[in-house]
PDB file of N, CA and C in Angstrom:
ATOM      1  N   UNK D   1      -1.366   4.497 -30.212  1.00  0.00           N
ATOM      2  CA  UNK D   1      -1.504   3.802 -28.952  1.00  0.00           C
ATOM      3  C   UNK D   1      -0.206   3.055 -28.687  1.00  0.00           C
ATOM      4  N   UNK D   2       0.042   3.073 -27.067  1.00  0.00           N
ATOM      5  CA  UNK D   2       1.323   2.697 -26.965  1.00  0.00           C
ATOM      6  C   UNK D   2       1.366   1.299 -25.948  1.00  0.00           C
ATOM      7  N   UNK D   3       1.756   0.470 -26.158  1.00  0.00           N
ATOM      8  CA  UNK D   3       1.586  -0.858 -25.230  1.00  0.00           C
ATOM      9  C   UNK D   3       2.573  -1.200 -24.612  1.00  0.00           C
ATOM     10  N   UNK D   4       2.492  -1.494 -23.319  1.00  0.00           N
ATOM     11  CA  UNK D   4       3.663  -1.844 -22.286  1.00  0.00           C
ATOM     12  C   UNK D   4       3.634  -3.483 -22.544  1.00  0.00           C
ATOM     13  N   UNK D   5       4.605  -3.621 -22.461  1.00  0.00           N
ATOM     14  CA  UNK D   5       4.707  -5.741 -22.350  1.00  0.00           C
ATOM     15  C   UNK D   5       5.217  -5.917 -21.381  1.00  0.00           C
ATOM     16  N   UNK D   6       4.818  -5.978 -19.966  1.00  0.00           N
ATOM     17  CA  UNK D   6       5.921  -6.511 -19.033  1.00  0.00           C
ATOM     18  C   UNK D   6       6.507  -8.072 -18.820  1.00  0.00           C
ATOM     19  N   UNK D   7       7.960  -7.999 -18.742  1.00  0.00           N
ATOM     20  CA  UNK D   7       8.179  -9.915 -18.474  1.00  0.00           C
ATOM     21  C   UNK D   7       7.478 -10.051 -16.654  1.00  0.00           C
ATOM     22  N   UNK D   8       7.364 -11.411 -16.658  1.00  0.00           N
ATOM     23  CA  UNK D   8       6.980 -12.097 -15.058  1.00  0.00           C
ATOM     24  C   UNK D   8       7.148 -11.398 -14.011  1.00  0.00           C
ATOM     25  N   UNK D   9       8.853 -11.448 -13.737  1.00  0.00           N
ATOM     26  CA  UNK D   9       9.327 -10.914 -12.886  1.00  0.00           C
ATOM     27  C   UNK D   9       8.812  -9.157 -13.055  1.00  0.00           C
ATOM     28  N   UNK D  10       8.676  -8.518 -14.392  1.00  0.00           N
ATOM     29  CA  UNK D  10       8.560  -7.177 -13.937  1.00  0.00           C
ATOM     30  C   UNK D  10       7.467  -6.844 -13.700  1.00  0.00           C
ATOM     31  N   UNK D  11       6.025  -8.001 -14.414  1.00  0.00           N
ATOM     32  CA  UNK D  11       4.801  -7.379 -13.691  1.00  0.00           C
ATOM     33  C   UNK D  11       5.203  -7.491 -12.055  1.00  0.00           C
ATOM     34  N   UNK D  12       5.556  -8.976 -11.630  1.00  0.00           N
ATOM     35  CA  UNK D  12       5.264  -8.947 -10.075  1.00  0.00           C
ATOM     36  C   UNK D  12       5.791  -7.827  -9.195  1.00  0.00           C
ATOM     37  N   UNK D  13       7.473  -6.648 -10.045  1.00  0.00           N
ATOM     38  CA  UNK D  13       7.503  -5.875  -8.966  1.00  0.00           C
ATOM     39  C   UNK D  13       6.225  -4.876  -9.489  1.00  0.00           C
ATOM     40  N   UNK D  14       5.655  -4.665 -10.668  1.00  0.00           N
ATOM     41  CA  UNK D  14       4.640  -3.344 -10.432  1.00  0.00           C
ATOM     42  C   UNK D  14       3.323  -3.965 -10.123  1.00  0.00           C
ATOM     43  N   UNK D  15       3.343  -5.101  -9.472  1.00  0.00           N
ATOM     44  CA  UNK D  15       2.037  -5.537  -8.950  1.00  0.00           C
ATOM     45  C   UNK D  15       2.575  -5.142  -7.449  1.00  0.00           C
ATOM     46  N   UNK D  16       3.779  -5.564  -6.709  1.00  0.00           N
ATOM     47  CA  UNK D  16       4.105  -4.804  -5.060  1.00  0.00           C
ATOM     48  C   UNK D  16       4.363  -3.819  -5.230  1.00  0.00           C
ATOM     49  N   UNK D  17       4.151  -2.912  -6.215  1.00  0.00           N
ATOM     50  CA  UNK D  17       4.820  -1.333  -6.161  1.00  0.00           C
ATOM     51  C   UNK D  17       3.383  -0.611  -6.194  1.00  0.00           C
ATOM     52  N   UNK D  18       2.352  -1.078  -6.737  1.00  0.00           N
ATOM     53  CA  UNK D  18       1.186  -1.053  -6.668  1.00  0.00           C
ATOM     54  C   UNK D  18       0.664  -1.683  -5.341  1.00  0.00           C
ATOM     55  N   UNK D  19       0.731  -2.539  -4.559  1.00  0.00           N
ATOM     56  CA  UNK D  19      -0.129  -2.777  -3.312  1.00  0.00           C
ATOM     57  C   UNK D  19       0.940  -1.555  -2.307  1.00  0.00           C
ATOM     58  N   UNK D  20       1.936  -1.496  -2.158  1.00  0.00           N
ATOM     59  CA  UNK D  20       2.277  -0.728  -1.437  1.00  0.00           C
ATOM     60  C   UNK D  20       1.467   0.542  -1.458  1.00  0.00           C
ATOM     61  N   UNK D  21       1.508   1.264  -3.116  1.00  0.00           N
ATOM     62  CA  UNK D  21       1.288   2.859  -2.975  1.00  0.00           C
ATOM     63  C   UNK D  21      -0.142   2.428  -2.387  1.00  0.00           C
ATOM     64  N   UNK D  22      -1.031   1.805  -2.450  1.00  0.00           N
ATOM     65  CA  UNK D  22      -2.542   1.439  -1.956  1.00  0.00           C
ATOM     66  C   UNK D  22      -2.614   1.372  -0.857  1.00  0.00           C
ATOM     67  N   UNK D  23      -1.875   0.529  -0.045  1.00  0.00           N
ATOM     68  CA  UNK D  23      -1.560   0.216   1.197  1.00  0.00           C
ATOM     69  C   UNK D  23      -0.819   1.761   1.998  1.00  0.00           C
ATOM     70  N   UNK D  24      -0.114   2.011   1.398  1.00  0.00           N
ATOM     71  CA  UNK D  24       0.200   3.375   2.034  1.00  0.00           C
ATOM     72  C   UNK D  24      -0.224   4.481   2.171  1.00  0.00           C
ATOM     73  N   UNK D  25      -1.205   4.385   1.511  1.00  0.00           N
ATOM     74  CA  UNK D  25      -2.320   5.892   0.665  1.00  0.00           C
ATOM     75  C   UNK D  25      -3.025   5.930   1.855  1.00  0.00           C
ATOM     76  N   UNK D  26      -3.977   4.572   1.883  1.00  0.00           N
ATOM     77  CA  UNK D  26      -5.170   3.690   2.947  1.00  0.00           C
ATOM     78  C   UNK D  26      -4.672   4.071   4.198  1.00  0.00           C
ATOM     79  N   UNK D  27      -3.389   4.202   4.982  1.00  0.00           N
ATOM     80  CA  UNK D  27      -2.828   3.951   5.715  1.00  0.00           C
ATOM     81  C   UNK D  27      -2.787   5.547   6.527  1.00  0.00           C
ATOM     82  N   UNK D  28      -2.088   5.992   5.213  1.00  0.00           N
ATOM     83  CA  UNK D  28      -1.806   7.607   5.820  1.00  0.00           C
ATOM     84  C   UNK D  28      -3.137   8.622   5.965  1.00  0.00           C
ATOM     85  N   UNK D  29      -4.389   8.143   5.011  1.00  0.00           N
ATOM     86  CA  UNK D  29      -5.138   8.517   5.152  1.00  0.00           C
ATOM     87  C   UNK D  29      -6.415   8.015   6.503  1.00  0.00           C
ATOM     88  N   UNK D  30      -5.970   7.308   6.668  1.00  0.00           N
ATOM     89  CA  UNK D  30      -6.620   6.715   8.500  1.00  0.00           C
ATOM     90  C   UNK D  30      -5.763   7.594   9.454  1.00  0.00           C
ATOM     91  N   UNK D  31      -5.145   8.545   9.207  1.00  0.00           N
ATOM     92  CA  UNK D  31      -3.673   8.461   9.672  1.00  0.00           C
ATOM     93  C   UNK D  31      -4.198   9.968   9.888  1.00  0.00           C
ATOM     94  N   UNK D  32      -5.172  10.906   9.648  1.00  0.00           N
ATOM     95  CA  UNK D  32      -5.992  12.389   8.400  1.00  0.00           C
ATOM     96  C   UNK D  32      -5.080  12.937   8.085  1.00  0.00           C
ATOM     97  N   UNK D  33      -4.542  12.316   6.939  1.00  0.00           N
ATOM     98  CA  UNK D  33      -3.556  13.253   6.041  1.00  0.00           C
ATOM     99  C   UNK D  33      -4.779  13.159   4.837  1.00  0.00           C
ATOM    100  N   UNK D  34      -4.615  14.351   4.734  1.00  0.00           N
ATOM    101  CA  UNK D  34      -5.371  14.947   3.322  1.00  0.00           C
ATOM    102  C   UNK D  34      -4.936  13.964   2.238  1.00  0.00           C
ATOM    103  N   UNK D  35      -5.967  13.488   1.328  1.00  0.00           N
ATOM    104  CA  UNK D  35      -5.954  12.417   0.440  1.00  0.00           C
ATOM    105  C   UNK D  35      -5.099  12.797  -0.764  1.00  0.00           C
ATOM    106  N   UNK D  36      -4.777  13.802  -0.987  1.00  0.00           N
ATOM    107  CA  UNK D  36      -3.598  14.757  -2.212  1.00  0.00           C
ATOM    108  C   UNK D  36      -2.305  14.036  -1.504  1.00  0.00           C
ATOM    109  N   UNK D  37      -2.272  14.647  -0.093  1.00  0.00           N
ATOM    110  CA  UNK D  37      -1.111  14.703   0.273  1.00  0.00           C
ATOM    111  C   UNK D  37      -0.795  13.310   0.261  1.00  0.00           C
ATOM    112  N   UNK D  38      -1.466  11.939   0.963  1.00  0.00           N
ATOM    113  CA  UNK D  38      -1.701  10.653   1.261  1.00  0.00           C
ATOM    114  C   UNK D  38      -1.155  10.644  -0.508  1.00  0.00           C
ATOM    115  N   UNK D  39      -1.839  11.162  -1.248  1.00  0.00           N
ATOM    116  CA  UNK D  39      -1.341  10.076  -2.304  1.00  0.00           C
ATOM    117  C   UNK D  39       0.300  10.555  -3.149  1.00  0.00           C
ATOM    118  N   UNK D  40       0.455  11.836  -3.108  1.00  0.00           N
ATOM    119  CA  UNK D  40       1.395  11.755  -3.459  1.00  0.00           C
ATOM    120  C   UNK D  40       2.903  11.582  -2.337  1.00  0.00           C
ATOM    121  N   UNK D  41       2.568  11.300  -1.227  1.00  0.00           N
ATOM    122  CA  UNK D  41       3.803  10.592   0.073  1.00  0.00           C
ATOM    123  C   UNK D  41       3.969   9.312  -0.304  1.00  0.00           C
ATOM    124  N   UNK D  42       2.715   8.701  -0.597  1.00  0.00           N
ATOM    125  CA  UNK D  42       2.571   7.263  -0.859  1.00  0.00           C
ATOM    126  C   UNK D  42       3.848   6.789  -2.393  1.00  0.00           C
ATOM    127  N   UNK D  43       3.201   7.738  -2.928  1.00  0.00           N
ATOM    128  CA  UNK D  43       4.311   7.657  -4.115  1.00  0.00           C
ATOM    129  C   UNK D  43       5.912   7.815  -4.352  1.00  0.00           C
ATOM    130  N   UNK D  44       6.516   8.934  -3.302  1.00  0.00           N
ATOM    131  CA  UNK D  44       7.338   9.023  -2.649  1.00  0.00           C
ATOM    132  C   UNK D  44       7.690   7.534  -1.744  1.00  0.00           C
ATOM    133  N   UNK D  45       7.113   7.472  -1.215  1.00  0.00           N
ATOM    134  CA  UNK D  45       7.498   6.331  -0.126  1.00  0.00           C
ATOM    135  C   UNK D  45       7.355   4.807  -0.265  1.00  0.00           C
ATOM    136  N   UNK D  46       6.368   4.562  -1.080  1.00  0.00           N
ATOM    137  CA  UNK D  46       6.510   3.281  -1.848  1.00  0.00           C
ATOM    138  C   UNK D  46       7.951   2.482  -2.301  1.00  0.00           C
ATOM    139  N   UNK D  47       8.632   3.198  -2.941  1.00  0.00           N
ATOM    140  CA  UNK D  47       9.624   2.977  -3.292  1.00  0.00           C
ATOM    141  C   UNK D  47      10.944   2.931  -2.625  1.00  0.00           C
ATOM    142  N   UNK D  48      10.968   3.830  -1.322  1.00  0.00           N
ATOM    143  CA  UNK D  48      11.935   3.207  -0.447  1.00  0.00           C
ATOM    144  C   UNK D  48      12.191   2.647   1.215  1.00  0.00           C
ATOM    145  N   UNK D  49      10.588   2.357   0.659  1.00  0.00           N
ATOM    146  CA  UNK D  49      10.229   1.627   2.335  1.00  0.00           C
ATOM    147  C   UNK D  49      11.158   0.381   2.204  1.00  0.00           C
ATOM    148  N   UNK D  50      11.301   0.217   3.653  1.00  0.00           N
ATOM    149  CA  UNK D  50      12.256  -1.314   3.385  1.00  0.00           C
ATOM    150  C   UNK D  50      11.020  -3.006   3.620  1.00  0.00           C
ATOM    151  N   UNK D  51      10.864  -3.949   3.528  1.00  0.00           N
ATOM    152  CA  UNK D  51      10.078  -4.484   3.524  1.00  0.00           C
ATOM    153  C   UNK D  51       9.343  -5.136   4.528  1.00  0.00           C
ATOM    154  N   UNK D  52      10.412  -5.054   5.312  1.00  0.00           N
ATOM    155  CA  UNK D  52      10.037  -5.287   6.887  1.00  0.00           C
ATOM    156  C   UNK D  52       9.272  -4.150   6.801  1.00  0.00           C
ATOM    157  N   UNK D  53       9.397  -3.109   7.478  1.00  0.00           N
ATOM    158  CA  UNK D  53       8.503  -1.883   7.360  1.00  0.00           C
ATOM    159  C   UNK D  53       6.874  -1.725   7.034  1.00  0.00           C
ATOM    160  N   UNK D  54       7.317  -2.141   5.795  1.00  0.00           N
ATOM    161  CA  UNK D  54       6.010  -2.276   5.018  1.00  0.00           C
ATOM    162  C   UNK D  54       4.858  -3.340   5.519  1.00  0.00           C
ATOM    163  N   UNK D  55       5.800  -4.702   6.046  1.00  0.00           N
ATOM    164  CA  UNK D  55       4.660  -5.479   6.432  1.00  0.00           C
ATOM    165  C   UNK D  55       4.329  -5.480   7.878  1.00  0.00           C
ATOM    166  N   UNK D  56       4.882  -4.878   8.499  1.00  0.00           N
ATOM    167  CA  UNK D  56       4.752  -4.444   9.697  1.00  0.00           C
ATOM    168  C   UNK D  56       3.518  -3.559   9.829  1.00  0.00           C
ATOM    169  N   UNK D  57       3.572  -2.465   8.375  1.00  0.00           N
ATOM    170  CA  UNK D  57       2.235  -1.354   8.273  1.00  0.00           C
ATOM    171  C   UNK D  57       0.717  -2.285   8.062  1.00  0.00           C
ATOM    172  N   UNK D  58       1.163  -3.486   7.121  1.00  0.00           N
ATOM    173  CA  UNK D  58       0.405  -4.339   6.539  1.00  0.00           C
ATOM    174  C   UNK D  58      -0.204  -4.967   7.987  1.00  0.00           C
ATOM    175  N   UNK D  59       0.614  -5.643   8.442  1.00  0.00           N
ATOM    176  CA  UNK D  59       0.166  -6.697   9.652  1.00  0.00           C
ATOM    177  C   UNK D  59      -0.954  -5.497  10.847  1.00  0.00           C
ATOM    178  N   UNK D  60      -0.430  -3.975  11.205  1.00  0.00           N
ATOM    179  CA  UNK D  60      -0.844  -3.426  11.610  1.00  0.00           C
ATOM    180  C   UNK D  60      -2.432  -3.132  11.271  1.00  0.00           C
ATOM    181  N   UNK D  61      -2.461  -2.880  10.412  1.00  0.00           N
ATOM    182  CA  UNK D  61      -3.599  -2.635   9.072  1.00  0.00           C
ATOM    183  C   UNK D  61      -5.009  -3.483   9.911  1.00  0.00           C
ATOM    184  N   UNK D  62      -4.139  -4.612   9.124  1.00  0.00           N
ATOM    185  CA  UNK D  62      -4.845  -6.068   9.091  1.00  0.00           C
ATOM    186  C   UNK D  62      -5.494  -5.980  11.111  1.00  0.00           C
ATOM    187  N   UNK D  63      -4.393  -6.011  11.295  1.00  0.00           N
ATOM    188  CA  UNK D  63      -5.183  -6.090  13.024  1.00  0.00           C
ATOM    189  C   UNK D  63      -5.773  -5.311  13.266  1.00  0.00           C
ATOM    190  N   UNK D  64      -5.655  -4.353  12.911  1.00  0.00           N
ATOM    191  CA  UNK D  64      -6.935  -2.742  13.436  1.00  0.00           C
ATOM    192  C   UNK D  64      -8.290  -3.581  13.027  1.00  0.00           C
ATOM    193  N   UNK D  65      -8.324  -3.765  11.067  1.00  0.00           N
ATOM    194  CA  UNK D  65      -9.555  -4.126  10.814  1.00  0.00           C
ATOM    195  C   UNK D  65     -10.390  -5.040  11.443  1.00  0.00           C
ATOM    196  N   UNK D  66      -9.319  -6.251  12.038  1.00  0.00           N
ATOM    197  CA  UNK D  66     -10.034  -7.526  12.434  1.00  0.00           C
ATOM    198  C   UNK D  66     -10.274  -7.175  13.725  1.00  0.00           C
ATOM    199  N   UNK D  67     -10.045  -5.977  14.566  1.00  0.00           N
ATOM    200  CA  UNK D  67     -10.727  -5.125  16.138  1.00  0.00           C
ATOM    201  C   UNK D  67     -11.299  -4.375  15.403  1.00  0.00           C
ATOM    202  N   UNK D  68     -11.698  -3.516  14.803  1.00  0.00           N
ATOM    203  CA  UNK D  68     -13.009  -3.141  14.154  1.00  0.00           C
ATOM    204  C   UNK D  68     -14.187  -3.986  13.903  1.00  0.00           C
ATOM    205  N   UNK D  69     -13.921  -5.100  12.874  1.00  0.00           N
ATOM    206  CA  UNK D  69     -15.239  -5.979  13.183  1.00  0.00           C
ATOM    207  C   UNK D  69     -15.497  -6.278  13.899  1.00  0.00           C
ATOM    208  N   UNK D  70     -14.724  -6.629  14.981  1.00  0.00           N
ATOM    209  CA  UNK D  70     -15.072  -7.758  16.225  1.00  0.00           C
ATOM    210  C   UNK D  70     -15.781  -6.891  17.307  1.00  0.00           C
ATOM    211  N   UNK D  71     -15.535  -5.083  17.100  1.00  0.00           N
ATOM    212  CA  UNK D  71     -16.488  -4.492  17.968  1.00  0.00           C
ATOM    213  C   UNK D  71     -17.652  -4.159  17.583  1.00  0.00           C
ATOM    214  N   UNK D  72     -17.898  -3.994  16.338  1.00  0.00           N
ATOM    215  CA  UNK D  72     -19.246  -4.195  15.635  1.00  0.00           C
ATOM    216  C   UNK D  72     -19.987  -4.885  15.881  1.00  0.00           C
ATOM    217  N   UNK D  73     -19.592  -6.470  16.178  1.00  0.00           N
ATOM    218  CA  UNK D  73     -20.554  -7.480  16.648  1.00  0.00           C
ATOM    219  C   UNK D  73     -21.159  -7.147  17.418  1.00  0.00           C
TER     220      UNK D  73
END
């Protein structure tokens, strides 16, 4: 068995290298990209989105969901 030790700084980037590929997967797949394809673009693209970008997808995200609930009511 093999154990990773990450320092601080390196969990926190594979904790945003991880919400991205999630966030981008989620994203492309609302998007109907086939969930194969969604996940391996995501993986690809995770890594050289710029960050603006990214939270721009994020902020987008976020507002769809919060007009989704609000037409549910």
């Amino acid at each position: 068995i093999c154990y990773i030790y990450l320092t601080d700084s390196g969990k926190k980037i594979a904790e945003m290298v991880y919400e991205r590929h999630d966030v981008l997967m989620h994203y492309l797949i609302s998007l109907g990209v086939a969930e194969k394809t969604a996940e391996e673009d995501a993986c690809k693209i995770e890594h050289i989105i710029s960050e603006e970008t990214f939270d721009r997808i994020k902020d987008f995200l976020h507002n769809q969901q919060s007009q989704n609930s609000e037409a549910q009511r």
